[in-house]
Amino acid sequence: MLPAREVVDSGKRDRLHYRSTLIVGITASLGIVVGSIAPWLGVFVISANGLDIDGWGNATLTLGAASGIALASQWESVRTTSSIRWAVPVACGAFLAGVACLALAVINIIRFTSISSDVFSGILDVHIGWGLWLVALSSTVLSTAMANLAFLGKAS
């Protein structure tokens, strides 16, 4: 005879999954914001953060902050009213913001790696900063989590 196990209703399990995915999304949005302010490009000992480079960092900072605020407000709404009616629209918006940040990060990574390091017959030490890698990684996590959340919300 098998031991008795507690049966968790699917609604409670979906809410728990929803909340944990929201935490992942909020954390990823925070990673995008921190990465946008952090160094994106380094040449020798001089570095440039995302806000110094053609407004790209401003775009990722704005998208990351907007996603984080939207997800945090959705967290508060779910915590107080247990209503997830805005789950899919918020998840889709955060997904699009994550994809846009990822595209900007990949464009800049490609752009920075194609910089000629041979100047005046000397070699420059051009390297991509940790902030740009953080934006790319956090954007990937945000997009994946929000796609998962949108499909979960659409299925229920």
CSV table of N, CA and C in Angstrom, one decimal:
chain,number,residue,atom,x,y,z
A,1,MET,N,0.8,-1.2,0.0
A,1,MET,CA,0.0,0.0,0.0
A,1,MET,C,0.9,1.2,0.0
A,2,LEU,N,0.6,2.2,-0.9
A,2,LEU,CA,1.3,3.4,-1.0
A,2,LEU,C,1.0,4.4,0.1
A,3,PRO,N,1.9,5.2,0.6
A,3,PRO,CA,1.6,6.2,1.6
A,3,PRO,C,0.7,7.3,1.0
A,4,ALA,N,-0.1,7.8,1.9
A,4,ALA,CA,-1.0,8.9,1.4
A,4,ALA,C,-0.2,10.1,1.2
A,5,ARG,N,-0.5,10.8,0.1
A,5,ARG,CA,0.2,12.1,-0.2
A,5,ARG,C,-0.8,13.2,-0.2
A,6,GLU,N,-0.4,14.4,0.1
A,6,GLU,CA,-1.2,15.5,0.1
A,6,GLU,C,-1.4,15.9,-1.4
A,7,VAL,N,-2.6,16.1,-1.8
A,7,VAL,CA,-2.9,16.5,-3.1
A,7,VAL,C,-3.0,18.1,-3.2
A,8,VAL,N,-2.2,18.7,-4.0
A,8,VAL,CA,-2.3,20.1,-4.2
A,8,VAL,C,-3.1,20.4,-5.4
A,9,ASP,N,-4.1,21.3,-5.2
A,9,ASP,CA,-5.0,21.6,-6.3
A,9,ASP,C,-4.2,22.4,-7.4
A,10,SER,N,-4.6,22.3,-8.6
A,10,SER,CA,-3.9,22.9,-9.7
A,10,SER,C,-3.9,24.4,-9.7
A,11,GLY,N,-4.9,25.0,-9.1
A,11,GLY,CA,-4.9,26.5,-9.0
A,11,GLY,C,-3.8,27.0,-8.1
A,12,LYS,N,-3.6,26.3,-7.0
A,12,LYS,CA,-2.6,26.7,-6.0
A,12,LYS,C,-1.2,26.5,-6.6
A,13,ARG,N,-1.0,25.4,-7.3
A,13,ARG,CA,0.2,25.1,-8.0
A,13,ARG,C,0.5,26.1,-9.1
A,14,ASP,N,-0.5,26.5,-9.8
A,14,ASP,CA,-0.3,27.5,-10.9
A,14,ASP,C,0.1,28.9,-10.3
A,15,ARG,N,-0.5,29.3,-9.1
A,15,ARG,CA,-0.2,30.5,-8.5
A,15,ARG,C,1.3,30.5,-8.0
A,16,LEU,N,1.7,29.3,-7.4
A,16,LEU,CA,3.1,29.2,-6.9
A,16,LEU,C,4.0,29.3,-8.1
A,17,HIS,N,3.7,28.7,-9.2
A,17,HIS,CA,4.6,28.8,-10.4
A,17,HIS,C,4.6,30.2,-10.9
A,18,TYR,N,3.4,30.8,-10.9
A,18,TYR,CA,3.3,32.2,-11.4
A,18,TYR,C,4.2,33.2,-10.5
A,19,ARG,N,4.1,33.0,-9.2
A,19,ARG,CA,4.9,33.9,-8.3
A,19,ARG,C,6.4,33.6,-8.4
A,20,SER,N,6.8,32.4,-8.5
A,20,SER,CA,8.2,32.1,-8.7
A,20,SER,C,8.7,32.7,-10.0
A,21,THR,N,7.9,32.6,-11.1
A,21,THR,CA,8.3,33.1,-12.4
A,21,THR,C,8.4,34.6,-12.3
A,22,LEU,N,7.5,35.3,-11.5
A,22,LEU,CA,7.5,36.7,-11.4
A,22,LEU,C,8.8,37.1,-10.6
A,23,ILE,N,9.2,36.3,-9.6
A,23,ILE,CA,10.5,36.7,-8.9
A,23,ILE,C,11.6,36.6,-9.9
A,24,VAL,N,11.7,35.6,-10.7
A,24,VAL,CA,12.7,35.4,-11.7
A,24,VAL,C,12.7,36.6,-12.7
A,25,GLY,N,11.6,37.0,-13.1
A,25,GLY,CA,11.4,38.2,-14.0
A,25,GLY,C,11.9,39.5,-13.4
A,26,ILE,N,11.5,39.7,-12.1
A,26,ILE,CA,11.9,40.9,-11.4
A,26,ILE,C,13.4,40.9,-11.2
A,27,THR,N,14.0,39.8,-10.9
A,27,THR,CA,15.4,39.7,-10.7
A,27,THR,C,16.2,40.0,-12.0
A,28,ALA,N,15.6,39.4,-13.1
A,28,ALA,CA,16.3,39.6,-14.4
A,28,ALA,C,16.1,41.1,-14.8
A,29,SER,N,15.0,41.7,-14.5
A,29,SER,CA,14.9,43.2,-14.8
A,29,SER,C,15.9,44.0,-14.0
A,30,LEU,N,16.1,43.6,-12.8
A,30,LEU,CA,17.1,44.3,-12.0
A,30,LEU,C,18.5,44.1,-12.6
A,31,GLY,N,18.8,42.9,-13.1
A,31,GLY,CA,20.1,42.6,-13.7
A,31,GLY,C,20.2,43.5,-15.0
A,32,ILE,N,19.2,43.7,-15.7
A,32,ILE,CA,19.3,44.6,-16.9
A,32,ILE,C,19.6,46.0,-16.5
A,33,VAL,N,18.9,46.5,-15.4
A,33,VAL,CA,19.2,47.9,-14.9
A,33,VAL,C,20.6,48.0,-14.4
A,34,VAL,N,21.1,47.1,-13.6
A,34,VAL,CA,22.5,47.1,-13.1
A,34,VAL,C,23.5,47.0,-14.3
A,35,GLY,N,23.2,46.1,-15.2
A,35,GLY,CA,24.1,46.0,-16.4
A,35,GLY,C,24.1,47.2,-17.3
A,36,SER,N,23.0,47.9,-17.3
A,36,SER,CA,23.0,49.1,-18.2
A,36,SER,C,23.9,50.2,-17.6
A,37,ILE,N,24.0,50.2,-16.3
A,37,ILE,CA,24.9,51.3,-15.6
A,37,ILE,C,26.3,50.8,-15.5
A,38,ALA,N,26.6,49.5,-15.6
A,38,ALA,CA,27.9,49.0,-15.4
A,38,ALA,C,28.8,49.2,-16.7
A,39,PRO,N,30.1,48.9,-16.7
A,39,PRO,CA,30.9,49.0,-17.8
A,39,PRO,C,30.5,48.1,-19.0
A,40,TRP,N,30.5,48.7,-20.2
A,40,TRP,CA,30.2,47.9,-21.4
A,40,TRP,C,31.4,47.7,-22.2
A,41,LEU,N,32.3,48.6,-22.2
A,41,LEU,CA,33.5,48.5,-23.1
A,41,LEU,C,34.7,49.0,-22.3
A,42,GLY,N,35.8,48.3,-22.5
A,42,GLY,CA,37.0,48.7,-21.9
A,42,GLY,C,38.2,48.7,-22.9
A,43,VAL,N,39.0,49.8,-22.8
A,43,VAL,CA,40.2,49.9,-23.6
A,43,VAL,C,41.3,50.2,-22.6
A,44,PHE,N,42.2,49.3,-22.4
A,44,PHE,CA,43.3,49.4,-21.4
A,44,PHE,C,42.6,49.5,-20.0
A,45,VAL,N,42.8,50.6,-19.4
A,45,VAL,CA,42.2,50.9,-18.1
A,45,VAL,C,41.0,51.8,-18.1
A,46,ILE,N,40.7,52.3,-19.3
A,46,ILE,CA,39.5,53.2,-19.5
A,46,ILE,C,38.3,52.4,-19.8
A,47,SER,N,37.2,52.7,-19.2
A,47,SER,CA,36.0,51.9,-19.5
A,47,SER,C,34.8,52.9,-19.7
A,48,ALA,N,33.8,52.5,-20.5
A,48,ALA,CA,32.6,53.2,-20.8
A,48,ALA,C,31.4,52.4,-20.4
A,49,ASN,N,30.5,53.0,-19.6
A,49,ASN,CA,29.3,52.3,-19.2
A,49,ASN,C,28.3,52.4,-20.3
A,50,GLY,N,27.1,51.7,-20.1
A,50,GLY,CA,26.1,51.7,-21.1
A,50,GLY,C,25.5,53.1,-21.4
A,51,LEU,N,25.5,54.0,-20.4
A,51,LEU,CA,24.9,55.3,-20.5
A,51,LEU,C,25.8,56.2,-21.3
A,52,ASP,N,27.1,55.8,-21.5
A,52,ASP,CA,28.0,56.7,-22.3
A,52,ASP,C,28.0,56.3,-23.8
A,53,ILE,N,27.4,55.3,-24.2
A,53,ILE,CA,27.5,54.7,-25.5
A,53,ILE,C,26.2,55.0,-26.3
A,54,ASP,N,26.1,56.0,-27.1
A,54,ASP,CA,25.1,56.3,-28.0
A,54,ASP,C,23.7,56.1,-27.6
A,55,GLY,N,23.4,56.2,-26.3
A,55,GLY,CA,22.0,56.0,-25.8
A,55,GLY,C,21.5,54.6,-25.8
A,56,TRP,N,22.4,53.6,-26.1
A,56,TRP,CA,21.9,52.2,-26.1
A,56,TRP,C,21.6,51.8,-24.6
A,57,GLY,N,22.5,52.3,-23.7
A,57,GLY,CA,22.3,52.0,-22.3
A,57,GLY,C,21.1,52.6,-21.7
A,58,ASN,N,20.7,53.8,-22.2
A,58,ASN,CA,19.5,54.5,-21.8
A,58,ASN,C,18.3,53.6,-22.2
A,59,ALA,N,18.3,53.1,-23.4
A,59,ALA,CA,17.2,52.3,-23.8
A,59,ALA,C,17.1,51.0,-23.0
A,60,THR,N,18.2,50.3,-22.7
A,60,THR,CA,18.1,49.1,-21.9
A,60,THR,C,17.7,49.4,-20.5
A,61,LEU,N,18.2,50.5,-20.0
A,61,LEU,CA,17.9,50.9,-18.6
A,61,LEU,C,16.4,51.2,-18.5
A,62,THR,N,15.8,51.9,-19.5
A,62,THR,CA,14.4,52.2,-19.5
A,62,THR,C,13.5,51.0,-19.6
A,63,LEU,N,13.9,50.1,-20.5
A,63,LEU,CA,13.1,48.9,-20.7
A,63,LEU,C,13.2,48.0,-19.5
A,64,GLY,N,14.4,47.8,-18.9
A,64,GLY,CA,14.6,47.0,-17.7
A,64,GLY,C,13.8,47.5,-16.6
A,65,ALA,N,13.9,48.9,-16.3
A,65,ALA,CA,13.1,49.5,-15.2
A,65,ALA,C,11.6,49.4,-15.4
A,66,ALA,N,11.2,49.6,-16.6
A,66,ALA,CA,9.7,49.5,-16.9
A,66,ALA,C,9.2,48.1,-16.7
A,67,SER,N,10.0,47.1,-17.1
A,67,SER,CA,9.6,45.7,-16.9
A,67,SER,C,9.6,45.3,-15.4
A,68,GLY,N,10.6,45.8,-14.7
A,68,GLY,CA,10.7,45.5,-13.3
A,68,GLY,C,9.5,46.1,-12.5
A,69,ILE,N,9.2,47.4,-12.9
A,69,ILE,CA,8.0,48.0,-12.2
A,69,ILE,C,6.7,47.3,-12.5
A,70,ALA,N,6.5,47.0,-13.8
A,70,ALA,CA,5.3,46.3,-14.2
A,70,ALA,C,5.2,44.9,-13.5
A,71,LEU,N,6.3,44.2,-13.4
A,71,LEU,CA,6.2,42.9,-12.8
A,71,LEU,C,6.1,43.0,-11.3
A,72,ALA,N,6.7,44.0,-10.7
A,72,ALA,CA,6.5,44.2,-9.2
A,72,ALA,C,5.1,44.6,-8.9
A,73,SER,N,4.5,45.4,-9.8
A,73,SER,CA,3.1,45.8,-9.5
A,73,SER,C,2.1,44.6,-9.7
A,74,GLN,N,2.5,43.8,-10.7
A,74,GLN,CA,1.7,42.5,-10.9
A,74,GLN,C,1.9,41.6,-9.7
A,75,TRP,N,3.1,41.5,-9.1
A,75,TRP,CA,3.3,40.7,-7.9
A,75,TRP,C,2.4,41.2,-6.8
A,76,GLU,N,2.4,42.6,-6.6
A,76,GLU,CA,1.5,43.1,-5.5
A,76,GLU,C,0.0,42.9,-5.8
A,77,SER,N,-0.4,42.9,-7.0
A,77,SER,CA,-1.8,42.7,-7.4
A,77,SER,C,-2.1,41.2,-7.1
A,78,VAL,N,-1.2,40.3,-7.4
A,78,VAL,CA,-1.5,38.9,-7.2
A,78,VAL,C,-1.5,38.6,-5.7
A,79,ARG,N,-0.6,39.3,-4.9
A,79,ARG,CA,-0.5,39.0,-3.5
A,79,ARG,C,-1.7,39.5,-2.8
A,80,THR,N,-2.3,40.6,-3.2
A,80,THR,CA,-3.4,41.2,-2.4
A,80,THR,C,-4.8,40.7,-2.9
A,81,THR,N,-4.9,40.5,-4.2
A,81,THR,CA,-6.3,40.1,-4.7
A,81,THR,C,-6.3,38.7,-5.3
A,82,SER,N,-5.2,38.1,-5.4
A,82,SER,CA,-5.1,36.8,-6.1
A,82,SER,C,-5.8,36.7,-7.5
A,83,SER,N,-5.7,37.8,-8.2
A,83,SER,CA,-6.2,37.9,-9.5
A,83,SER,C,-5.0,38.0,-10.5
A,84,ILE,N,-5.1,37.1,-11.5
A,84,ILE,CA,-4.0,37.2,-12.5
A,84,ILE,C,-4.5,37.5,-13.9
A,85,ARG,N,-5.5,38.4,-13.9
A,85,ARG,CA,-6.1,38.7,-15.2
A,85,ARG,C,-5.2,39.4,-16.1
A,86,TRP,N,-4.2,40.2,-15.5
A,86,TRP,CA,-3.3,40.9,-16.3
A,86,TRP,C,-2.0,40.1,-16.6
A,87,ALA,N,-2.0,38.9,-16.2
A,87,ALA,CA,-0.8,38.1,-16.3
A,87,ALA,C,-0.2,38.0,-17.7
A,88,VAL,N,-1.1,37.7,-18.7
A,88,VAL,CA,-0.6,37.5,-20.1
A,88,VAL,C,-0.2,38.8,-20.7
A,89,PRO,N,-0.9,39.9,-20.6
A,89,PRO,CA,-0.5,41.2,-21.2
A,89,PRO,C,0.8,41.7,-20.6
A,90,VAL,N,1.0,41.6,-19.2
A,90,VAL,CA,2.2,42.0,-18.6
A,90,VAL,C,3.4,41.1,-19.0
A,91,ALA,N,3.1,39.8,-19.1
A,91,ALA,CA,4.2,38.9,-19.5
A,91,ALA,C,4.6,39.2,-20.9
A,92,CYS,N,3.7,39.5,-21.8
A,92,CYS,CA,4.0,39.8,-23.2
A,92,CYS,C,4.8,41.1,-23.3
A,93,GLY,N,4.4,42.1,-22.6
A,93,GLY,CA,5.2,43.3,-22.6
A,93,GLY,C,6.6,43.2,-22.1
A,94,ALA,N,6.7,42.4,-21.0
A,94,ALA,CA,8.1,42.2,-20.4
A,94,ALA,C,8.9,41.3,-21.4
A,95,PHE,N,8.2,40.4,-22.1
A,95,PHE,CA,8.9,39.5,-23.0
A,95,PHE,C,9.5,40.4,-24.2
A,96,LEU,N,8.6,41.3,-24.7
A,96,LEU,CA,9.1,42.2,-25.8
A,96,LEU,C,10.2,43.1,-25.3
A,97,ALA,N,10.2,43.6,-24.1
A,97,ALA,CA,11.3,44.4,-23.5
A,97,ALA,C,12.5,43.6,-23.4
A,98,GLY,N,12.4,42.3,-23.0
A,98,GLY,CA,13.6,41.4,-22.8
A,98,GLY,C,14.2,41.1,-24.2
A,99,VAL,N,13.4,40.9,-25.2
A,99,VAL,CA,13.9,40.6,-26.5
A,99,VAL,C,14.6,41.9,-27.1
A,100,ALA,N,14.0,43.1,-26.9
A,100,ALA,CA,14.6,44.3,-27.3
A,100,ALA,C,16.0,44.5,-26.7
A,101,CYS,N,16.0,44.3,-25.4
A,101,CYS,CA,17.3,44.5,-24.6
A,101,CYS,C,18.3,43.4,-25.1
A,102,LEU,N,17.9,42.2,-25.4
A,102,LEU,CA,18.8,41.2,-25.9
A,102,LEU,C,19.3,41.6,-27.3
A,103,ALA,N,18.5,42.1,-28.1
A,103,ALA,CA,18.9,42.5,-29.5
A,103,ALA,C,19.9,43.7,-29.4
A,104,LEU,N,19.7,44.6,-28.5
A,104,LEU,CA,20.6,45.7,-28.3
A,104,LEU,C,21.9,45.2,-27.8
A,105,ALA,N,21.9,44.3,-26.8
A,105,ALA,CA,23.1,43.7,-26.3
A,105,ALA,C,23.9,43.0,-27.4
A,106,VAL,N,23.3,42.2,-28.1
A,106,VAL,CA,23.9,41.4,-29.2
A,106,VAL,C,24.5,42.3,-30.2
A,107,ILE,N,23.8,43.4,-30.6
A,107,ILE,CA,24.3,44.3,-31.6
A,107,ILE,C,25.5,45.0,-31.1
A,108,ASN,N,25.5,45.4,-29.8
A,108,ASN,CA,26.7,46.1,-29.3
A,108,ASN,C,27.9,45.1,-29.1
A,109,ILE,N,27.6,43.9,-28.7
A,109,ILE,CA,28.7,42.9,-28.6
A,109,ILE,C,29.4,42.7,-29.9
A,110,ILE,N,28.6,42.5,-31.0
A,110,ILE,CA,29.1,42.4,-32.3
A,110,ILE,C,29.9,43.6,-32.7
A,111,ARG,N,29.3,44.8,-32.5
A,111,ARG,CA,30.0,46.0,-32.8
A,111,ARG,C,31.3,46.2,-32.1
A,112,PHE,N,31.4,45.9,-30.8
A,112,PHE,CA,32.6,46.0,-30.1
A,112,PHE,C,33.6,45.0,-30.4
A,113,THR,N,33.2,43.8,-30.8
A,113,THR,CA,34.2,42.8,-31.1
A,113,THR,C,34.8,43.0,-32.5
A,114,SER,N,34.1,43.8,-33.3
A,114,SER,CA,34.6,44.1,-34.7
A,114,SER,C,35.5,45.4,-34.7
A,115,ILE,N,35.7,46.0,-33.6
A,115,ILE,CA,36.6,47.2,-33.5
A,115,ILE,C,38.0,46.8,-33.8
A,116,SER,N,38.6,47.5,-34.7
A,116,SER,CA,40.0,47.2,-35.1
A,116,SER,C,40.9,47.5,-33.9
A,117,SER,N,41.7,46.5,-33.5
A,117,SER,CA,42.6,46.7,-32.4
A,117,SER,C,44.0,47.1,-32.8
A,118,ASP,N,44.2,47.3,-34.1
A,118,ASP,CA,45.5,47.7,-34.6
A,118,ASP,C,45.4,49.2,-34.9
A,119,VAL,N,46.0,50.1,-34.1
A,119,VAL,CA,46.0,51.5,-34.3
A,119,VAL,C,47.4,52.0,-34.2
A,120,PHE,N,47.8,52.7,-35.2
A,120,PHE,CA,49.2,53.3,-35.3
A,120,PHE,C,50.2,52.2,-35.0
A,121,SER,N,50.1,51.0,-35.6
A,121,SER,CA,51.0,49.9,-35.5
A,121,SER,C,51.1,49.4,-34.0
A,122,GLY,N,50.1,49.7,-33.2
A,122,GLY,CA,50.1,49.2,-31.9
A,122,GLY,C,48.8,48.5,-31.7
A,123,ILE,N,48.8,47.6,-30.7
A,123,ILE,CA,47.6,46.8,-30.5
A,123,ILE,C,46.8,47.3,-29.3
A,124,LEU,N,45.6,47.6,-29.4
A,124,LEU,CA,44.7,48.1,-28.3
A,124,LEU,C,44.1,46.9,-27.6
A,125,ASP,N,44.0,47.0,-26.4
A,125,ASP,CA,43.3,45.9,-25.6
A,125,ASP,C,41.8,46.3,-25.4
A,126,VAL,N,41.0,46.0,-26.4
A,126,VAL,CA,39.6,46.3,-26.4
A,126,VAL,C,38.9,45.1,-25.9
A,127,HIS,N,38.1,45.2,-24.8
A,127,HIS,CA,37.3,44.1,-24.3
A,127,HIS,C,35.9,44.5,-23.9
A,128,ILE,N,35.0,43.6,-24.0
A,128,ILE,CA,33.6,43.9,-23.6
A,128,ILE,C,33.5,43.8,-22.1
A,129,GLY,N,32.8,44.8,-21.5
A,129,GLY,CA,32.7,44.9,-20.1
A,129,GLY,C,31.6,43.9,-19.5
A,130,TRP,N,31.7,43.7,-18.3
A,130,TRP,CA,30.8,42.7,-17.6
A,130,TRP,C,29.4,43.2,-17.6
A,131,GLY,N,29.1,44.5,-17.7
A,131,GLY,CA,27.8,45.1,-17.7
A,131,GLY,C,27.0,44.7,-19.0
A,132,LEU,N,27.7,44.7,-20.1
A,132,LEU,CA,27.0,44.3,-21.4
A,132,LEU,C,26.7,42.8,-21.4
A,133,TRP,N,27.6,42.0,-20.8
A,133,TRP,CA,27.3,40.5,-20.7
A,133,TRP,C,26.1,40.3,-19.7
A,134,LEU,N,26.1,41.1,-18.7
A,134,LEU,CA,25.0,41.0,-17.7
A,134,LEU,C,23.6,41.4,-18.4
A,135,VAL,N,23.6,42.4,-19.2
A,135,VAL,CA,22.4,42.8,-19.9
A,135,VAL,C,22.0,41.7,-20.8
A,136,ALA,N,22.9,41.1,-21.6
A,136,ALA,CA,22.6,40.0,-22.5
A,136,ALA,C,22.0,38.8,-21.7
A,137,LEU,N,22.7,38.4,-20.6
A,137,LEU,CA,22.2,37.2,-19.8
A,137,LEU,C,20.9,37.5,-19.2
A,138,SER,N,20.7,38.7,-18.5
A,138,SER,CA,19.5,39.0,-17.9
A,138,SER,C,18.3,39.1,-18.9
A,139,SER,N,18.6,39.6,-20.1
A,139,SER,CA,17.6,39.7,-21.1
A,139,SER,C,17.1,38.4,-21.5
A,140,THR,N,18.0,37.4,-21.7
A,140,THR,CA,17.7,36.1,-22.0
A,140,THR,C,16.8,35.4,-21.0
A,141,VAL,N,17.2,35.6,-19.7
A,141,VAL,CA,16.4,35.0,-18.6
A,141,VAL,C,15.0,35.7,-18.6
A,142,LEU,N,14.9,37.0,-18.7
A,142,LEU,CA,13.6,37.7,-18.7
A,142,LEU,C,12.7,37.2,-19.8
A,143,SER,N,13.3,37.1,-21.0
A,143,SER,CA,12.5,36.7,-22.2
A,143,SER,C,12.0,35.2,-22.0
A,144,THR,N,12.8,34.4,-21.5
A,144,THR,CA,12.5,33.0,-21.3
A,144,THR,C,11.4,32.8,-20.2
A,145,ALA,N,11.6,33.5,-19.1
A,145,ALA,CA,10.6,33.5,-18.0
A,145,ALA,C,9.3,34.0,-18.4
A,146,MET,N,9.3,35.1,-19.1
A,146,MET,CA,8.0,35.7,-19.5
A,146,MET,C,7.3,34.9,-20.6
A,147,ALA,N,8.0,34.3,-21.5
A,147,ALA,CA,7.4,33.4,-22.5
A,147,ALA,C,6.7,32.2,-21.8
A,148,ASN,N,7.4,31.7,-20.8
A,148,ASN,CA,6.9,30.6,-20.0
A,148,ASN,C,5.6,31.1,-19.2
A,149,LEU,N,5.7,32.3,-18.7
A,149,LEU,CA,4.5,32.8,-17.9
A,149,LEU,C,3.3,33.1,-18.8
A,150,ALA,N,3.6,33.6,-20.0
A,150,ALA,CA,2.5,33.9,-21.0
A,150,ALA,C,1.8,32.6,-21.4
A,151,PHE,N,2.6,31.5,-21.7
A,151,PHE,CA,2.0,30.3,-22.1
A,151,PHE,C,1.3,29.6,-21.0
A,152,LEU,N,1.8,29.7,-19.7
A,152,LEU,CA,1.1,29.2,-18.6
A,152,LEU,C,-0.2,29.9,-18.4
A,153,GLY,N,-0.2,31.3,-18.5
A,153,GLY,CA,-1.4,32.0,-18.3
A,153,GLY,C,-2.5,31.8,-19.4
A,154,LYS,N,-2.0,31.6,-20.6
A,154,LYS,CA,-2.9,31.4,-21.7
A,154,LYS,C,-3.5,30.0,-21.6
A,155,ALA,N,-2.8,29.0,-21.1
A,155,ALA,CA,-3.3,27.6,-21.0
A,155,ALA,C,-4.3,27.5,-19.9
A,156,SER,N,-4.3,28.4,-18.9
A,156,SER,CA,-5.2,28.3,-17.8
A,156,SER,C,-6.4,29.2,-17.9
